[in-house]
CSV table of C-alpha atoms in Angstrom, one decimal:
chain,number,residue,atom,x,y,z
A,1,UNK,CA,-19.1,17.2,-24.6
A,2,UNK,CA,-17.1,18.2,-21.5
A,3,UNK,CA,-13.3,18.5,-21.7
A,4,UNK,CA,-11.2,18.3,-18.6
A,5,UNK,CA,-7.4,18.0,-18.1
A,6,UNK,CA,-7.6,14.7,-16.1
A,7,UNK,CA,-10.0,11.9,-15.2
A,8,UNK,CA,-8.9,9.7,-12.3
A,9,UNK,CA,-10.8,6.4,-12.1
A,10,UNK,CA,-10.8,5.0,-8.6
A,11,UNK,CA,-11.2,7.0,-5.5
A,12,UNK,CA,-9.4,4.8,-3.0
A,13,UNK,CA,-6.3,6.0,-1.2
A,14,UNK,CA,-4.0,6.2,-4.3
A,15,UNK,CA,-6.7,7.5,-6.7
A,16,UNK,CA,-7.8,10.2,-4.2
A,17,UNK,CA,-4.2,11.3,-3.7
A,18,UNK,CA,-3.6,11.4,-7.4
A,19,UNK,CA,-6.7,13.6,-8.0
A,20,UNK,CA,-5.5,16.1,-5.4
A,21,UNK,CA,-1.9,16.1,-6.5
A,22,UNK,CA,-2.9,16.9,-10.1
A,23,UNK,CA,-5.4,19.6,-9.0
A,24,UNK,CA,-2.6,21.2,-7.0
A,25,UNK,CA,-0.9,21.8,-10.4
A,26,UNK,CA,-3.8,23.9,-11.5
A,27,UNK,CA,-5.3,21.1,-13.7
A,28,UNK,CA,-9.1,20.4,-13.8
A,29,UNK,CA,-9.8,16.9,-12.5
A,30,UNK,CA,-12.8,14.6,-12.6
A,31,UNK,CA,-12.7,11.7,-10.1
A,32,UNK,CA,-14.9,8.7,-10.8
A,33,UNK,CA,-15.6,6.2,-8.0
A,34,UNK,CA,-18.2,3.4,-7.6
A,35,UNK,CA,-18.9,3.9,-4.0
A,36,UNK,CA,-18.2,6.4,-1.3
A,37,UNK,CA,-16.4,5.4,1.9
A,38,UNK,CA,-18.5,5.0,5.0
A,39,UNK,CA,-18.2,7.8,7.6
A,40,UNK,CA,-15.9,7.3,10.5
A,41,UNK,CA,-16.8,7.9,14.2
A,42,UNK,CA,-14.7,7.3,17.3
A,43,UNK,CA,-17.1,4.7,18.7
A,44,UNK,CA,-16.8,2.5,15.6
A,45,UNK,CA,-14.5,-0.6,15.9
A,46,UNK,CA,-11.2,-0.4,14.1
A,47,UNK,CA,-11.3,-1.6,10.5
A,48,UNK,CA,-9.5,-4.8,9.5
A,49,UNK,CA,-7.8,-3.1,6.6
A,50,UNK,CA,-4.9,-1.0,7.9
A,51,UNK,CA,-1.6,0.1,6.3
A,52,UNK,CA,1.9,0.9,7.6
A,53,UNK,CA,2.3,4.4,6.2
A,54,UNK,CA,6.0,5.3,5.6
A,55,UNK,CA,7.6,8.7,6.3
A,56,UNK,CA,7.6,9.4,2.5
A,57,UNK,CA,3.9,8.7,2.3
A,58,UNK,CA,3.3,10.9,5.3
A,59,UNK,CA,5.0,13.8,3.6
A,60,UNK,CA,2.8,13.4,0.6
A,61,UNK,CA,-0.4,13.2,2.7
A,62,UNK,CA,0.8,16.4,4.5
A,63,UNK,CA,1.4,18.1,1.2
A,64,UNK,CA,-2.2,17.2,0.1
A,65,UNK,CA,-3.6,18.6,3.3
A,66,UNK,CA,-5.0,15.3,4.6
A,67,UNK,CA,-2.4,14.5,7.3
A,68,UNK,CA,-3.8,16.7,10.2
A,69,UNK,CA,-7.2,15.0,9.9
A,70,UNK,CA,-5.6,11.5,9.8
A,71,UNK,CA,-3.7,12.4,13.0
A,72,UNK,CA,-6.8,13.7,14.7
A,73,UNK,CA,-8.5,10.3,14.0
A,74,UNK,CA,-7.0,6.9,15.0
A,75,UNK,CA,-3.4,6.1,14.2
A,76,UNK,CA,-0.5,4.4,15.9
A,77,UNK,CA,3.1,5.6,15.4
A,78,UNK,CA,5.8,3.0,15.6
A,79,UNK,CA,9.4,3.7,16.3
A,80,UNK,CA,10.9,0.2,16.0
A,81,UNK,CA,10.7,-2.8,13.7
A,82,UNK,CA,11.7,-6.3,15.0
A,83,UNK,CA,12.5,-9.2,12.6
A,84,UNK,CA,13.6,-12.7,13.5
A,85,UNK,CA,13.4,-16.4,12.8
A,86,UNK,CA,15.7,-17.6,15.6
A,87,UNK,CA,15.8,-15.5,18.7
A,88,UNK,CA,19.6,-15.6,18.4
A,89,UNK,CA,19.4,-13.7,15.1
A,90,UNK,CA,16.9,-11.1,16.3
A,91,UNK,CA,17.3,-7.8,14.3
A,92,UNK,CA,15.7,-4.6,15.4
A,93,UNK,CA,15.5,-1.4,13.4
A,94,UNK,CA,15.0,1.9,15.2
A,95,UNK,CA,14.0,5.4,14.0
A,96,UNK,CA,17.0,6.7,16.0
A,97,UNK,CA,19.2,5.0,13.4
A,98,UNK,CA,18.0,7.4,10.8
A,99,UNK,CA,17.5,10.4,13.1
A,100,UNK,CA,13.7,10.3,12.8
A,101,UNK,CA,11.1,10.4,15.6
A,102,UNK,CA,9.3,7.3,14.2
A,103,UNK,CA,9.4,5.0,11.3
A,104,UNK,CA,5.8,5.4,10.3
A,105,UNK,CA,2.2,5.0,11.4
A,106,UNK,CA,-0.3,2.1,11.3
A,107,UNK,CA,-3.5,3.7,10.0
A,108,UNK,CA,-6.9,2.4,8.9
A,109,UNK,CA,-7.2,2.6,5.1
A,110,UNK,CA,-10.7,4.2,5.4
A,111,UNK,CA,-9.2,7.0,7.6
A,112,UNK,CA,-6.7,7.8,4.9
A,113,UNK,CA,-9.4,7.7,2.1
A,114,UNK,CA,-11.8,9.9,4.1
A,115,UNK,CA,-9.3,12.5,4.9
A,116,UNK,CA,-8.3,12.8,1.3
A,117,UNK,CA,-12.0,13.0,0.3
A,118,UNK,CA,-12.5,15.9,2.6
A,119,UNK,CA,-9.8,17.8,0.7
A,120,UNK,CA,-11.3,16.7,-2.6
A,121,UNK,CA,-14.7,18.0,-1.7
A,122,UNK,CA,-13.3,21.3,-0.7
A,123,UNK,CA,-11.2,21.7,-3.9
A,124,UNK,CA,-12.8,23.8,-6.7
A,125,UNK,CA,-10.8,22.1,-9.5
A,126,UNK,CA,-12.1,18.6,-8.7
A,127,UNK,CA,-15.4,17.2,-9.7
A,128,UNK,CA,-16.4,14.0,-7.9
A,129,UNK,CA,-18.7,11.6,-9.7
A,130,UNK,CA,-19.9,9.0,-7.2
A,131,UNK,CA,-21.5,6.5,-7.3
A,132,UNK,CA,-20.6,5.8,-11.0
A,133,UNK,CA,-18.4,3.6,-13.1
A,134,UNK,CA,-16.8,3.7,-16.5
A,135,UNK,CA,-18.5,1.9,-19.4
A,136,UNK,CA,-16.1,2.5,-22.3
A,137,UNK,CA,-12.8,4.2,-23.3
A,138,UNK,CA,-11.6,5.5,-26.7
A,139,UNK,CA,-8.5,7.4,-27.5
A,140,UNK,CA,-8.2,10.0,-30.3
A,141,UNK,CA,-4.6,10.5,-31.3
A,142,UNK,CA,-3.7,13.9,-32.7
A,143,UNK,CA,-0.2,15.3,-32.4
A,144,UNK,CA,-1.2,18.2,-30.1
A,145,UNK,CA,-4.9,18.0,-29.4
A,146,UNK,CA,-5.3,14.3,-28.6
A,147,UNK,CA,-7.6,13.3,-25.9
A,148,UNK,CA,-9.4,10.2,-24.5
A,149,UNK,CA,-13.2,9.8,-24.1
A,150,UNK,CA,-14.7,8.0,-21.2
A,151,UNK,CA,-18.3,6.9,-21.0
A,152,UNK,CA,-19.2,7.4,-17.3
A,153,UNK,CA,-22.7,6.3,-16.6
A,154,UNK,CA,-24.9,8.3,-19.0
A,155,UNK,CA,-22.2,10.9,-19.6
A,156,UNK,CA,-19.3,11.1,-22.0
A,157,UNK,CA,-16.2,13.1,-20.8
A,158,UNK,CA,-13.1,14.0,-22.8
A,159,UNK,CA,-9.8,14.3,-21.0
A,160,UNK,CA,-6.2,15.0,-21.9
A,161,UNK,CA,-5.1,12.3,-19.4
A,162,UNK,CA,-6.8,9.2,-17.9
A,163,UNK,CA,-5.3,8.0,-14.6
A,164,UNK,CA,-6.2,4.4,-13.8
A,165,UNK,CA,-6.2,3.9,-10.0
A,166,UNK,CA,-9.0,1.3,-10.0
A,167,UNK,CA,-7.1,-1.6,-8.3
A,168,UNK,CA,-5.6,-4.9,-9.3
A,169,UNK,CA,-8.5,-5.9,-11.5
A,170,UNK,CA,-8.3,-2.5,-13.3
A,171,UNK,CA,-11.1,-2.1,-15.9
A,172,UNK,CA,-9.3,0.9,-17.4
A,173,UNK,CA,-6.1,-1.2,-17.8
A,174,UNK,CA,-8.1,-3.8,-19.8
A,175,UNK,CA,-9.9,-1.1,-21.9
A,176,UNK,CA,-6.5,0.4,-22.7
A,177,UNK,CA,-5.2,-3.1,-23.9
A,178,UNK,CA,-2.4,-3.3,-21.3
A,179,UNK,CA,-1.6,-6.8,-20.3
A,180,UNK,CA,0.1,-7.9,-17.1
A,181,UNK,CA,2.1,-10.8,-15.7
A,182,UNK,CA,1.7,-12.4,-12.3
A,183,UNK,CA,0.7,-15.3,-10.1
A,184,UNK,CA,-0.9,-16.3,-6.8
A,185,UNK,CA,1.4,-17.5,-4.1
A,186,UNK,CA,1.0,-20.8,-2.4
A,187,UNK,CA,0.1,-19.0,0.9
A,188,UNK,CA,-2.8,-16.9,2.0
A,189,UNK,CA,-2.9,-14.3,4.7
A,190,UNK,CA,-5.3,-13.7,7.6
A,191,UNK,CA,-5.9,-10.3,9.3
A,192,UNK,CA,-6.9,-10.6,12.9
A,193,UNK,CA,-8.0,-7.5,14.9
A,194,UNK,CA,-7.3,-8.2,18.6
A,195,UNK,CA,-7.6,-6.5,22.0
A,196,UNK,CA,-4.3,-6.8,23.8
A,197,UNK,CA,-3.3,-6.9,27.5
A,198,UNK,CA,-0.3,-4.6,26.6
A,199,UNK,CA,-0.8,-0.9,26.1
A,200,UNK,CA,-0.1,0.6,22.7
A,201,UNK,CA,3.4,-0.4,21.7
A,202,UNK,CA,6.0,1.6,19.6
A,203,UNK,CA,7.1,-1.6,17.8
A,204,UNK,CA,5.9,-3.6,14.9
A,205,UNK,CA,7.4,-7.1,14.6
A,206,UNK,CA,7.5,-10.1,12.3
A,207,UNK,CA,8.6,-13.6,13.0
A,208,UNK,CA,9.4,-16.1,10.2
A,209,UNK,CA,8.4,-19.7,10.6
A,210,UNK,CA,8.5,-22.7,8.2
A,211,UNK,CA,4.7,-22.2,7.5
A,212,UNK,CA,5.0,-18.5,6.9
A,213,UNK,CA,5.5,-15.2,8.8
A,214,UNK,CA,3.5,-13.9,11.7
A,215,UNK,CA,3.3,-10.2,12.3
A,216,UNK,CA,2.0,-7.7,14.9
A,217,UNK,CA,1.0,-4.2,13.9
A,218,UNK,CA,0.3,-1.9,16.9
A,219,UNK,CA,-3.0,0.0,16.9
A,220,UNK,CA,-4.2,2.8,19.2
A,221,UNK,CA,-5.1,1.8,22.7
A,222,UNK,CA,-5.0,-1.8,23.8
A,223,UNK,CA,-5.4,-3.1,20.2
A,224,UNK,CA,-3.3,-4.6,17.5
A,225,UNK,CA,-3.6,-6.0,14.0
A,226,UNK,CA,-2.1,-9.5,13.5
A,227,UNK,CA,-1.2,-10.9,10.1
A,228,UNK,CA,-0.9,-14.6,9.9
A,229,UNK,CA,0.6,-16.1,6.7
A,230,UNK,CA,0.0,-19.8,6.1
A,231,UNK,CA,-0.8,-22.4,3.5
A,232,UNK,CA,-4.2,-21.8,1.8
A,233,UNK,CA,-5.9,-24.8,3.3
A,234,UNK,CA,-4.8,-23.9,6.8
A,235,UNK,CA,-6.0,-20.3,6.4
A,236,UNK,CA,-9.4,-21.6,5.3
A,237,UNK,CA,-9.5,-23.7,8.4
A,238,UNK,CA,-8.5,-20.8,10.6
A,239,UNK,CA,-11.1,-18.5,9.0
A,240,UNK,CA,-13.9,-21.0,9.8
A,241,UNK,CA,-13.1,-21.0,13.5
A,242,UNK,CA,-15.1,-19.0,16.1
A,243,UNK,CA,-13.3,-16.0,17.6
A,244,UNK,CA,-12.7,-17.9,20.8
A,245,UNK,CA,-11.2,-20.9,19.0
A,246,UNK,CA,-9.1,-18.7,16.8
A,247,UNK,CA,-7.9,-16.9,19.9
A,248,UNK,CA,-6.6,-20.2,21.4
A,249,UNK,CA,-4.8,-21.0,18.1
A,250,UNK,CA,-3.2,-17.5,18.0
A,251,UNK,CA,-1.9,-17.8,21.6
A,252,UNK,CA,-0.5,-21.2,20.9
A,253,UNK,CA,1.3,-20.2,17.7
A,254,UNK,CA,2.3,-16.6,18.1
A,255,UNK,CA,5.4,-15.5,20.1
A,256,UNK,CA,4.9,-15.0,23.9
A,257,UNK,CA,5.8,-11.3,23.5
A,258,UNK,CA,2.3,-10.8,22.0
A,259,UNK,CA,0.9,-11.2,25.5
A,260,UNK,CA,-2.7,-12.1,26.2
A,261,UNK,CA,-5.3,-11.2,23.5
A,262,UNK,CA,-9.0,-11.3,22.6
A,263,UNK,CA,-10.0,-11.8,19.0
A,264,UNK,CA,-12.4,-9.1,17.9
A,265,UNK,CA,-12.6,-9.6,14.1
A,266,UNK,CA,-10.9,-11.5,11.3
A,267,UNK,CA,-10.7,-11.8,7.5
A,268,UNK,CA,-8.5,-13.6,5.0
A,269,UNK,CA,-7.2,-12.9,1.4
A,270,UNK,CA,-5.0,-14.6,-1.2
A,271,UNK,CA,-1.5,-13.4,-1.8
A,272,UNK,CA,-1.0,-12.1,-5.4
A,273,UNK,CA,1.8,-10.7,-7.4
A,274,UNK,CA,1.0,-8.8,-10.6
A,275,UNK,CA,2.9,-6.3,-12.8
A,276,UNK,CA,1.5,-4.4,-15.8
A,277,UNK,CA,3.5,-4.8,-19.0
A,278,UNK,CA,3.3,-1.1,-19.4
A,279,UNK,CA,2.3,1.8,-17.1
A,280,UNK,CA,1.4,4.1,-20.1
A,281,UNK,CA,-0.7,3.5,-23.2
A,282,UNK,CA,-1.3,6.7,-25.2
A,283,UNK,CA,-2.8,9.1,-22.6
A,284,UNK,CA,-3.7,6.4,-20.1
A,285,UNK,CA,-1.5,6.1,-17.0
A,286,UNK,CA,-1.6,3.3,-14.4
A,287,UNK,CA,-1.0,4.0,-10.7
A,288,UNK,CA,-0.9,1.8,-7.6
A,289,UNK,CA,-2.4,-1.7,-7.7
A,290,UNK,CA,-3.6,-1.1,-11.3
A,291,UNK,CA,0.1,-1.1,-12.2
A,292,UNK,CA,1.6,-3.4,-9.6
A,293,UNK,CA,0.3,-5.7,-6.8
A,294,UNK,CA,3.0,-6.8,-4.4
A,295,UNK,CA,3.4,-9.4,-1.7
A,296,UNK,CA,2.3,-7.5,1.5
A,297,UNK,CA,5.2,-9.0,3.5
A,298,UNK,CA,6.8,-5.7,4.2
A,299,UNK,CA,3.7,-3.5,4.0
A,300,UNK,CA,4.9,-1.6,1.0
A,301,UNK,CA,1.8,-1.8,-1.3
A,302,UNK,CA,0.1,1.6,-0.7
A,303,UNK,CA,3.5,3.3,-0.1
A,304,UNK,CA,4.6,2.3,-3.6
A,305,UNK,CA,1.2,3.7,-4.9
A,306,UNK,CA,1.9,7.0,-3.2
A,307,UNK,CA,5.4,7.0,-4.7
A,308,UNK,CA,3.7,6.7,-8.1
A,309,UNK,CA,1.5,9.6,-7.3
A,310,UNK,CA,4.4,11.8,-6.3
A,311,UNK,CA,6.4,10.8,-9.4
A,312,UNK,CA,3.5,11.6,-11.8
A,313,UNK,CA,2.9,15.0,-10.2
A,314,UNK,CA,6.6,15.8,-10.4
A,315,UNK,CA,7.0,14.8,-14.0
A,316,UNK,CA,3.9,16.8,-15.1
A,317,UNK,CA,4.9,19.8,-13.1
A,318,UNK,CA,8.3,19.8,-14.7
A,319,UNK,CA,6.8,19.5,-18.2
A,320,UNK,CA,4.5,22.5,-17.4
A,321,UNK,CA,7.4,24.5,-16.1
A,322,UNK,CA,9.4,23.8,-19.3
A,323,UNK,CA,6.5,24.8,-21.5
A,324,UNK,CA,5.9,21.3,-22.8
A,325,UNK,CA,2.5,19.8,-23.6
A,326,UNK,CA,2.4,17.8,-20.4
A,327,UNK,CA,-0.2,15.3,-21.6
A,328,UNK,CA,1.7,14.1,-24.6
A,329,UNK,CA,2.6,10.4,-24.5
A,330,UNK,CA,6.3,11.1,-24.8
A,331,UNK,CA,6.1,13.1,-21.6
A,332,UNK,CA,3.9,10.6,-19.8
A,333,UNK,CA,6.4,7.7,-20.5
A,334,UNK,CA,8.8,9.6,-18.2
A,335,UNK,CA,6.6,8.5,-15.4
A,336,UNK,CA,7.1,4.8,-16.2
A,337,UNK,CA,10.8,5.3,-16.5
A,338,UNK,CA,10.8,7.0,-13.1
A,339,UNK,CA,8.8,4.2,-11.3
A,340,UNK,CA,9.1,0.9,-13.1
A,341,UNK,CA,12.6,0.0,-11.9
A,342,UNK,CA,11.9,0.9,-8.3
A,343,UNK,CA,8.6,-1.0,-8.2
A,344,UNK,CA,10.3,-4.1,-9.9
A,345,UNK,CA,13.2,-4.0,-7.4
A,346,UNK,CA,10.8,-3.9,-4.4
A,347,UNK,CA,8.6,-6.7,-5.9
A,348,UNK,CA,11.7,-8.9,-6.6
A,349,UNK,CA,13.0,-8.2,-3.1
A,350,UNK,CA,9.8,-9.3,-1.5
A,351,UNK,CA,9.8,-12.4,-3.6
A,352,UNK,CA,13.3,-13.2,-2.6
A,353,UNK,CA,12.4,-12.7,1.1
A,354,UNK,CA,9.3,-14.8,0.7
A,355,UNK,CA,11.1,-17.7,-1.0
A,356,UNK,CA,14.2,-17.4,1.2
A,357,UNK,CA,12.3,-17.8,4.4
A,358,UNK,CA,9.9,-20.4,3.0
A,359,UNK,CA,12.8,-22.8,2.4
A,360,UNK,CA,13.5,-25.0,5.5
A,361,UNK,CA,16.7,-26.6,4.2
A,362,UNK,CA,19.4,-26.3,6.9
A,363,UNK,CA,21.8,-24.4,4.6
A,364,UNK,CA,19.2,-21.8,3.7
A,365,UNK,CA,18.2,-21.5,7.4
A,366,UNK,CA,21.8,-21.0,8.4
A,367,UNK,CA,22.4,-18.3,5.7
A,368,UNK,CA,19.3,-16.2,6.5
A,369,UNK,CA,19.8,-16.3,10.2
A,370,UNK,CA,23.5,-15.4,9.7
A,371,UNK,CA,22.3,-12.5,7.5
A,372,UNK,CA,20.0,-11.2,10.2
A,373,UNK,CA,22.7,-11.7,12.9
A,374,UNK,CA,25.2,-9.7,10.8
A,375,UNK,CA,22.6,-7.0,10.0
A,376,UNK,CA,22.0,-6.4,13.7
A,377,UNK,CA,25.7,-5.8,14.2
A,378,UNK,CA,26.5,-3.6,11.2
A,379,UNK,CA,24.7,-0.2,11.8
A,380,UNK,CA,25.4,1.3,8.4
A,381,UNK,CA,23.6,-1.6,6.7
A,382,UNK,CA,20.6,-1.2,8.9
A,383,UNK,CA,20.4,2.5,8.5
A,384,UNK,CA,20.7,2.3,4.7
A,385,UNK,CA,18.0,-0.4,4.5
A,386,UNK,CA,15.7,1.5,6.9
A,387,UNK,CA,16.0,4.8,5.0
A,388,UNK,CA,15.1,3.1,1.7
A,389,UNK,CA,12.1,1.3,3.3
A,390,UNK,CA,10.9,4.6,4.7
A,391,UNK,CA,11.2,6.2,1.3
A,392,UNK,CA,13.6,8.9,2.5
A,393,UNK,CA,16.6,7.7,0.4
């Protein structure tokens, strides 16, 4: 029976980054994924699924060798972030405030995954098993030689570490017996890919309304990704409209600064919050959405997953450097200590933002607009918040 150092289950953005980061430490890695991403070509329309990649995530992707290819494909840098409810309390964050050329990039998820897969396929220490899925998991606990066994298709593979990066409905999390807490929000979100009358902008913005936020993410060329949060029933109604009818609704509801648009594609999804009760069970470690699903209000989901990847790599590298058995559970729990508080703070912050702007009582409205008004006029508050959001502080 084959023995490898690590098995990573899930070859999406976070799983692929985890496989590469562990292989960079000289570990042997097997990556298991159900389906390969479709190839990308310039003439293909932009995918609906995009992410706002922070500076910290960019640094990780550069370290893993994937960033040059991502830049060669389609991505849109943004330098400014605008937030408001009332125009009188408009707050704008600028990369100049933290001495950076930009705040991040809006990138198609598939581009990130494909660029990472290119690096995986070229790495001698990574075996990619795709298409395939895990059937069962068992852990053998010995003080120094403990390992886990995964049934992958018709094969059984032993590994010193199992990394679960298989999403919010993680099968590995269930097999490891790790529970989670969470709920669905009262709202859903709609992604709308549009053609714009305005050339690619360097700003992403978000306006809060009583029914939910509306956001614009710039894409390359005359394109943008709109995110419309609303009550579930209303999102269902909007999803059933033709592109032309939806276009009319967008133009009527969104701020005038959006300009004229043409709807090209659309999709909707529920808003879910979920947090695993533990990130580590024996030699099983949870990363990304398998460990935490966050309200996408500030676009931090995949960035938190990439922070998980970097933390796990750092902790294992430190253990190896200190001559420890890096795969021992008492070493792996350091990863949870490094990440759980930061993830919980971000999740709580997004919940507070969501609830705070969902309340239309006059007092709450006054307080939040006063907060935005003050933030715009206190540079040190803005720069501190911005550096944290970008992952560089």
